[in-house]
Coordinates of C-alpha atoms and ligand atoms in Angstrom, one line a residue:
X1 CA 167.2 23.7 165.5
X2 CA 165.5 26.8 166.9
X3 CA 164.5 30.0 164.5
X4 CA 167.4 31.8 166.1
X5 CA 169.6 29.6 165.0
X6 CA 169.1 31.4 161.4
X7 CA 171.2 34.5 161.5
X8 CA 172.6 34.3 157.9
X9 CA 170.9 36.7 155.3
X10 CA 171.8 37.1 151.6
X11 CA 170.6 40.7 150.2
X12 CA 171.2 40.7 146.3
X13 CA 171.3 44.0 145.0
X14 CA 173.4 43.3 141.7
X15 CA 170.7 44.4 139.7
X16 CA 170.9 47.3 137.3
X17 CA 167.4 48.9 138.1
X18 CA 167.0 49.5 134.3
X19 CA 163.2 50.6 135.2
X20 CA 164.4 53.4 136.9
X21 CA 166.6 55.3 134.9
X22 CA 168.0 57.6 134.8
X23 CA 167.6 58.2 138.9
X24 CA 169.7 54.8 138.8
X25 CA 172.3 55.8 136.0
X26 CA 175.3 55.9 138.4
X27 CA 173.2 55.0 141.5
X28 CA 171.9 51.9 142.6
X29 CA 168.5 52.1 143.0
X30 CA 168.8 50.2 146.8
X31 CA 170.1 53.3 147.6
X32 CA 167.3 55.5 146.8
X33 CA 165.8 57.1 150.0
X34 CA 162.4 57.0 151.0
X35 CA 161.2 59.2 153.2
X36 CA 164.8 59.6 155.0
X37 CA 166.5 56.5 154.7
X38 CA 168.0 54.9 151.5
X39 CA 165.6 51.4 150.7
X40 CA 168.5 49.0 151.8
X41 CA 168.9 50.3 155.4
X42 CA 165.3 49.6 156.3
X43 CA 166.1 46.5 154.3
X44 CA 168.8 45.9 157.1
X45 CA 167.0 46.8 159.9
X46 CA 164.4 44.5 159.4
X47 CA 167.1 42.0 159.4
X48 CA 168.7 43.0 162.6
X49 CA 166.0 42.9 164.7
X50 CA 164.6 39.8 164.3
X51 CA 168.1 38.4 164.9
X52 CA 170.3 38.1 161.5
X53 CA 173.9 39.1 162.7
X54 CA 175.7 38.3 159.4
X55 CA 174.5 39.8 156.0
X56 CA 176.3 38.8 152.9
X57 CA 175.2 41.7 150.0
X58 CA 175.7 40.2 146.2
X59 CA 176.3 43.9 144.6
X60 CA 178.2 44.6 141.2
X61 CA 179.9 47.0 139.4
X62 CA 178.5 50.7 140.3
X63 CA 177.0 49.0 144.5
X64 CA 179.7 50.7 146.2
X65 CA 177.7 53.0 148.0
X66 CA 176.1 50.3 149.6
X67 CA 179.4 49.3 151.1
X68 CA 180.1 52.8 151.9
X69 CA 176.7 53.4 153.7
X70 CA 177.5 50.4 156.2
X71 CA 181.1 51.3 156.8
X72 CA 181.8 53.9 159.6
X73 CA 182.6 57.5 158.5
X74 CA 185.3 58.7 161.0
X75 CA 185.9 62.0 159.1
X76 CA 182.6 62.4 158.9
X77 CA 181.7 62.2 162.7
X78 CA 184.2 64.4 163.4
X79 CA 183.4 67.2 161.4
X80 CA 179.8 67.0 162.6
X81 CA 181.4 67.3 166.3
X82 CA 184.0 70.1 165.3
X83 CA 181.4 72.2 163.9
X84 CA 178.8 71.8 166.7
X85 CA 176.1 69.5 165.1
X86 CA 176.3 67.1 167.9
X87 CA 172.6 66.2 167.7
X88 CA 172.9 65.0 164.3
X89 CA 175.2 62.1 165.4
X90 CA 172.2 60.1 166.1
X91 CA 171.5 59.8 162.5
X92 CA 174.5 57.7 162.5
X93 CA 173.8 55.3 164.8
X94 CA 173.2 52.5 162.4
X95 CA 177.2 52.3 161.5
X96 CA 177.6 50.7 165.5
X97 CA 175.3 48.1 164.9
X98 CA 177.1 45.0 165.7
X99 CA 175.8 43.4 162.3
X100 CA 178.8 41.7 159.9
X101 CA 178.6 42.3 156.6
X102 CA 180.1 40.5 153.7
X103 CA 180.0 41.4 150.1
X104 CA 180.2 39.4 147.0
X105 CA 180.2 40.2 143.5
X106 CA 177.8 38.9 140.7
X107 CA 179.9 38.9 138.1
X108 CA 177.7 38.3 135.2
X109 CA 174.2 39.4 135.4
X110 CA 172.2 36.4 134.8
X111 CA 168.9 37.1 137.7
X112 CA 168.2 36.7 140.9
X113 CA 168.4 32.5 140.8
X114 CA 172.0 33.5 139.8
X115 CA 172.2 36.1 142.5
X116 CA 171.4 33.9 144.8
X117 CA 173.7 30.8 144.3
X118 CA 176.9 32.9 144.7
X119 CA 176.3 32.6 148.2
X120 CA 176.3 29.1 148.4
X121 CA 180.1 29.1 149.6
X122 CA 179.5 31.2 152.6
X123 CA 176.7 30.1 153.4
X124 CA 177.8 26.7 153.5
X125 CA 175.3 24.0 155.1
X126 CA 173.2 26.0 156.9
X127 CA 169.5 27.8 156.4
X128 CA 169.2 31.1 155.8
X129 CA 167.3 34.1 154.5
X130 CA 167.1 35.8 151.3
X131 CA 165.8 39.4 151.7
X132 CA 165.4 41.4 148.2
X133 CA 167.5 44.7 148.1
X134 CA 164.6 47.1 146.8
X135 CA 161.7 46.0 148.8
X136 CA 160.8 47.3 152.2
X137 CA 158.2 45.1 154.7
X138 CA 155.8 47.3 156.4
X139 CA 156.1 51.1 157.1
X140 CA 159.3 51.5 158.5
X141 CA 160.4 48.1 158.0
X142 CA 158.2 47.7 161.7
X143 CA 157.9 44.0 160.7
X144 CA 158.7 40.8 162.0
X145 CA 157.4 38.9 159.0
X146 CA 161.3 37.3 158.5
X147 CA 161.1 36.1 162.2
X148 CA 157.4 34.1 161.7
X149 CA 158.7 32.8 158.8
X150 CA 162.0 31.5 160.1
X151 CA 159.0 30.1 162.8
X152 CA 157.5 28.3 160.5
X153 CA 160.6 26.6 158.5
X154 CA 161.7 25.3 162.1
X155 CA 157.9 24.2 163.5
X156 CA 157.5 22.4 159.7
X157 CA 160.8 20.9 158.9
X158 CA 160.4 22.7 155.5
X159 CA 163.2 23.3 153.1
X160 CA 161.6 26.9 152.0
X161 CA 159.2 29.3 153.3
X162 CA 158.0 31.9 151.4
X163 CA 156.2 35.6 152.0
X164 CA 153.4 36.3 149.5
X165 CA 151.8 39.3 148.9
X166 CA 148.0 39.9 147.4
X167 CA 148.0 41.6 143.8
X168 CA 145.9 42.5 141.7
X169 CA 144.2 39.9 139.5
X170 CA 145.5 41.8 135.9
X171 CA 148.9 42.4 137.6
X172 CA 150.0 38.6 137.8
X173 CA 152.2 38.7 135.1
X174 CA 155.0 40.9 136.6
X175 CA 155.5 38.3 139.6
X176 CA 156.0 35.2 140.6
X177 CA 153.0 33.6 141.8
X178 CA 151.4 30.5 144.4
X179 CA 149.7 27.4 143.4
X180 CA 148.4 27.4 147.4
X181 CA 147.4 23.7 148.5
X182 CA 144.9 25.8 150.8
X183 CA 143.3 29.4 151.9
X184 CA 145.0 29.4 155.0
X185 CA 147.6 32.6 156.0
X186 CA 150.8 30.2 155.9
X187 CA 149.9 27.1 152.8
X188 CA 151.9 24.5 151.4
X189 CA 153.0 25.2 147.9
X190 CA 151.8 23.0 145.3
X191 CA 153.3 24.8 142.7
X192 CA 155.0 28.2 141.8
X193 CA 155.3 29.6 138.7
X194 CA 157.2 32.8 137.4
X195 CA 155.0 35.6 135.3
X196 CA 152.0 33.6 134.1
X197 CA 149.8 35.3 131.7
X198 CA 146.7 36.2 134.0
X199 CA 144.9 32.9 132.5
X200 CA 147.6 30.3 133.8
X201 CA 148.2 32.4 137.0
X202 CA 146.1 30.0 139.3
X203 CA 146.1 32.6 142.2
X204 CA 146.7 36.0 143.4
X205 CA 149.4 35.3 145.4
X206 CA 152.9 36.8 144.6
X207 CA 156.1 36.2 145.9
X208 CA 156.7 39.4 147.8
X209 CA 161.0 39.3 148.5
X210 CA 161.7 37.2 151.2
X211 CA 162.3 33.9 151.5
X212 CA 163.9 31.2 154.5
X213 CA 165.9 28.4 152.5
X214 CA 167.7 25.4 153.3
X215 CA 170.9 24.9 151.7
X216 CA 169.1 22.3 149.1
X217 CA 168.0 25.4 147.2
X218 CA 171.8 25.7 145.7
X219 CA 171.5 22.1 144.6
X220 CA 167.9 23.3 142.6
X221 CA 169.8 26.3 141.7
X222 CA 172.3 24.5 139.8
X223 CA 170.7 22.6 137.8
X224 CA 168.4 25.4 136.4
X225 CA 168.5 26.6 133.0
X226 CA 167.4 30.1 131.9
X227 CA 163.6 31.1 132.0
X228 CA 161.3 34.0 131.8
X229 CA 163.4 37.0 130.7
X230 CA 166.4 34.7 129.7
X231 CA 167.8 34.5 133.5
X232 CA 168.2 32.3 135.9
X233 CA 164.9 32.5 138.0
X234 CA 164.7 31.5 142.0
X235 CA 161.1 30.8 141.5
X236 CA 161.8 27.8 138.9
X237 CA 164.6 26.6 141.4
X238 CA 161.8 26.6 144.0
X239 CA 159.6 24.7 141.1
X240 CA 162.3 22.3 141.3
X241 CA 162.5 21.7 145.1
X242 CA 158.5 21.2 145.3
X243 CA 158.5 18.9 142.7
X244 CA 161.6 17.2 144.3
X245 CA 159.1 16.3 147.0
X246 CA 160.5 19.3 149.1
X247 CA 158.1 20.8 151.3
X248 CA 157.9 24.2 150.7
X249 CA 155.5 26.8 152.5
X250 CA 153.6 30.4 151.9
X251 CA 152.7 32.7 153.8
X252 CA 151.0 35.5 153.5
X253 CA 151.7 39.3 154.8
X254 CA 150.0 41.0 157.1
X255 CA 146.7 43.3 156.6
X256 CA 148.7 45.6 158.2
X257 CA 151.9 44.9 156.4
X258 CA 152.8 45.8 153.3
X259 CA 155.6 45.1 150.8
X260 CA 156.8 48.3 149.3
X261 CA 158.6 47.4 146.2
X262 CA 161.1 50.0 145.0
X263 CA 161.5 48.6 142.0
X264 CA 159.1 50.8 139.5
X265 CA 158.8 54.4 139.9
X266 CA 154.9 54.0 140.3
X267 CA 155.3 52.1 143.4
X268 CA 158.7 54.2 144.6
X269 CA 156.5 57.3 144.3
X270 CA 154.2 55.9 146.7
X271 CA 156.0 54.5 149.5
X272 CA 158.0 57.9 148.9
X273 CA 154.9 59.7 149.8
X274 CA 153.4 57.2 152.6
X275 CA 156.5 56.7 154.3
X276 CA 157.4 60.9 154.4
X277 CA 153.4 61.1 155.5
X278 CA 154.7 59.0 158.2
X279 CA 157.5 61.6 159.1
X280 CA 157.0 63.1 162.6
X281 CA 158.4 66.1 161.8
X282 CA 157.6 67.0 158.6
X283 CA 154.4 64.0 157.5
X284 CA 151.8 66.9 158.9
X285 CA 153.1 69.3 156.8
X286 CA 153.4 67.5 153.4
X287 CA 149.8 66.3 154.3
X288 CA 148.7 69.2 154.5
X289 CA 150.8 70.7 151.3
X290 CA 149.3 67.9 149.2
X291 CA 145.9 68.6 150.5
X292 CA 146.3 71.8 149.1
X293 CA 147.6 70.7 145.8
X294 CA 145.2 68.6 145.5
X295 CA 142.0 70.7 146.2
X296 CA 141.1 68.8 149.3
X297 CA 137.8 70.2 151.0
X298 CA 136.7 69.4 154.6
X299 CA 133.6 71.4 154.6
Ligands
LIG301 P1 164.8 43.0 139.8 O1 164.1 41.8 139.3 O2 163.9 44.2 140.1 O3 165.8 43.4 138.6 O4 165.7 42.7 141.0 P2 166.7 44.6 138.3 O5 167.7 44.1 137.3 O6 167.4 45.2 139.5 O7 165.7 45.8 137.8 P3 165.3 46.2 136.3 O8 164.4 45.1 135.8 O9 166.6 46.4 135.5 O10 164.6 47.5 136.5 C1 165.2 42.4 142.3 C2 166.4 42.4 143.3 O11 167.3 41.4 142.9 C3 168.6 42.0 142.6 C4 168.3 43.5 142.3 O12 169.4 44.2 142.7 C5 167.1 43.7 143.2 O13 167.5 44.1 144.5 N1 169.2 41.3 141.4 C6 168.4 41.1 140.2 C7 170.5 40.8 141.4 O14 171.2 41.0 142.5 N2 171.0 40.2 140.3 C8 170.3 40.0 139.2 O15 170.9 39.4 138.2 C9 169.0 40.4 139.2

């Protein structure tokens, strides 16, 4: 098998984004821009270019948006060419890329684990990648973090990779977080544990939304029961697989690479900010609007 040979993502974005109301009342919160695009497009450009060419969305009630952003708009194209805003057809670019996409409901909402196994029909018997709907990798999505890891999976004969970002210490709690066999960038997992209390946590290292599987993680998925928040959590069907005497890997992101998480509006606010800072057209200005705001003095 080569890493190309992995061209089959799952993006679940079933998830009511309760933390965000009420921006996410009849909105799904993978569609909340940053900076100009809404979350799940980068999500889907990432995708693209290192290679996925079929994407299978697990949405729910209220996702169809998401369908809608994907699809082409005829009527909308025309108009923009009827009414002489020609130059604004770039924008739409992303309709014509010659990804598939699927869709499949979650019809109960029982987390991501859940999420997850309603793929396990189309994906069939194959590996694949799991990229979380409300998390962008790296400014612009300019990372190839799903392409190393898809790497890795093939050079190790593993049954799961894993990306992990570094939090803070107190912050351990929220995630789910590495018990590394060693310091290196990419580690086998001895362990994985979903929201320790910061004494059990025994690392740093969070799970930070994408993940290579083989299909042995629907086997792992089935047979697990309800954790931490009453759902059905990946990272105890990942347990599962480790202690099944699967080898499983981490590894870490980039310096340079950052997982924005979309999922909080402390954390939205700031990929908002860094990512429209980022703008070529209008970053300079807001910089220097917030310096302002802010008081900033370069004497
Ligand atoms: P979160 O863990 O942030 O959950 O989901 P959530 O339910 O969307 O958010 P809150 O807690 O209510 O604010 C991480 C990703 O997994 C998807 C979400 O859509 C999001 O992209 N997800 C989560 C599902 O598809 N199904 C689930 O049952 C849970």
């Amino acid at each position: 098998m080569k890493p190309t040979d992995i061209n089959i993502a799952v993006v679940p974005v079933a998830g009511l984004g309760s933390r965000l109301l009420p921006a996410t009342k009849s909105q799904p919160k993978e569609m909340l821009p940053v900076g100009r695009k809404p979350v799940v497009q980068y999500v889907v450009e990432e995708l693209t270019q290192v290679g996925v060419n079929q994407i299978l969305f697990i949405t729910g009630p209220g996702k169809r948006s998401i369908e809608n952003h994907f699809d082409l708009n005829q009527e909308l194209t025309q108009i923009l060419r009827e009414t002489g805003k020609e130059d604004l057809l770039a924008e739409l670019d992303f309709e014509r890329n010659p990804t598939q996409y699927f869709y499949t409901r979650q019809r109960q909402l029982l987390g991501l684990g859940h999420a997850v196994l309603c793929a396990k029909h189309f994906v069939g018997e194959q590996p694949f990648v799991v990229a979380l709907g409300d998390s962008i990798i790296g400014m612009n999505a300019q990372s190839d973090m799903v392409q190393r890891m898809k790497q890795c999976y093939v050079e190790k004969h593993a049954s799961a990779v894993i990306a992990f970002e570094t939090v803070p210490r107190q912050d351990v709690y929220r995630y789910g977080i590495a018990a590394p066999k060693s310091d290196d960038d990419v580690f086998e997992l001895a362990d994985v544990i979903e929201k320790p209390s910061v004494a059990e946590a025994p690392s740093n290292l969070a799970i930070a939304a994408r993940y290579v599987f083989s299909p042995a993680i629907f086997g792992a998925l089935e047979q697990t029961g309800f954790g931490a928040g009453d759902e059905i959590q990946l990272t105890d069907a990942i347990r599962r697989l480790i202690r099944e005497g699967h080898k499983v890997y981490g590894m870490r992101l980039r310096k340079d690479e950052k997982r924005y998480d979309i999922g909080n509006f402390g954390a939205y606010f700031r990929a908002f900010v860094e990512f429209s800072l980022a703008d070529e057209k209008y970053g300079a200005d807001l910089k220097h609007h917030l310096e302002e705001l802010l008081h900033v003095d370069h004497t």
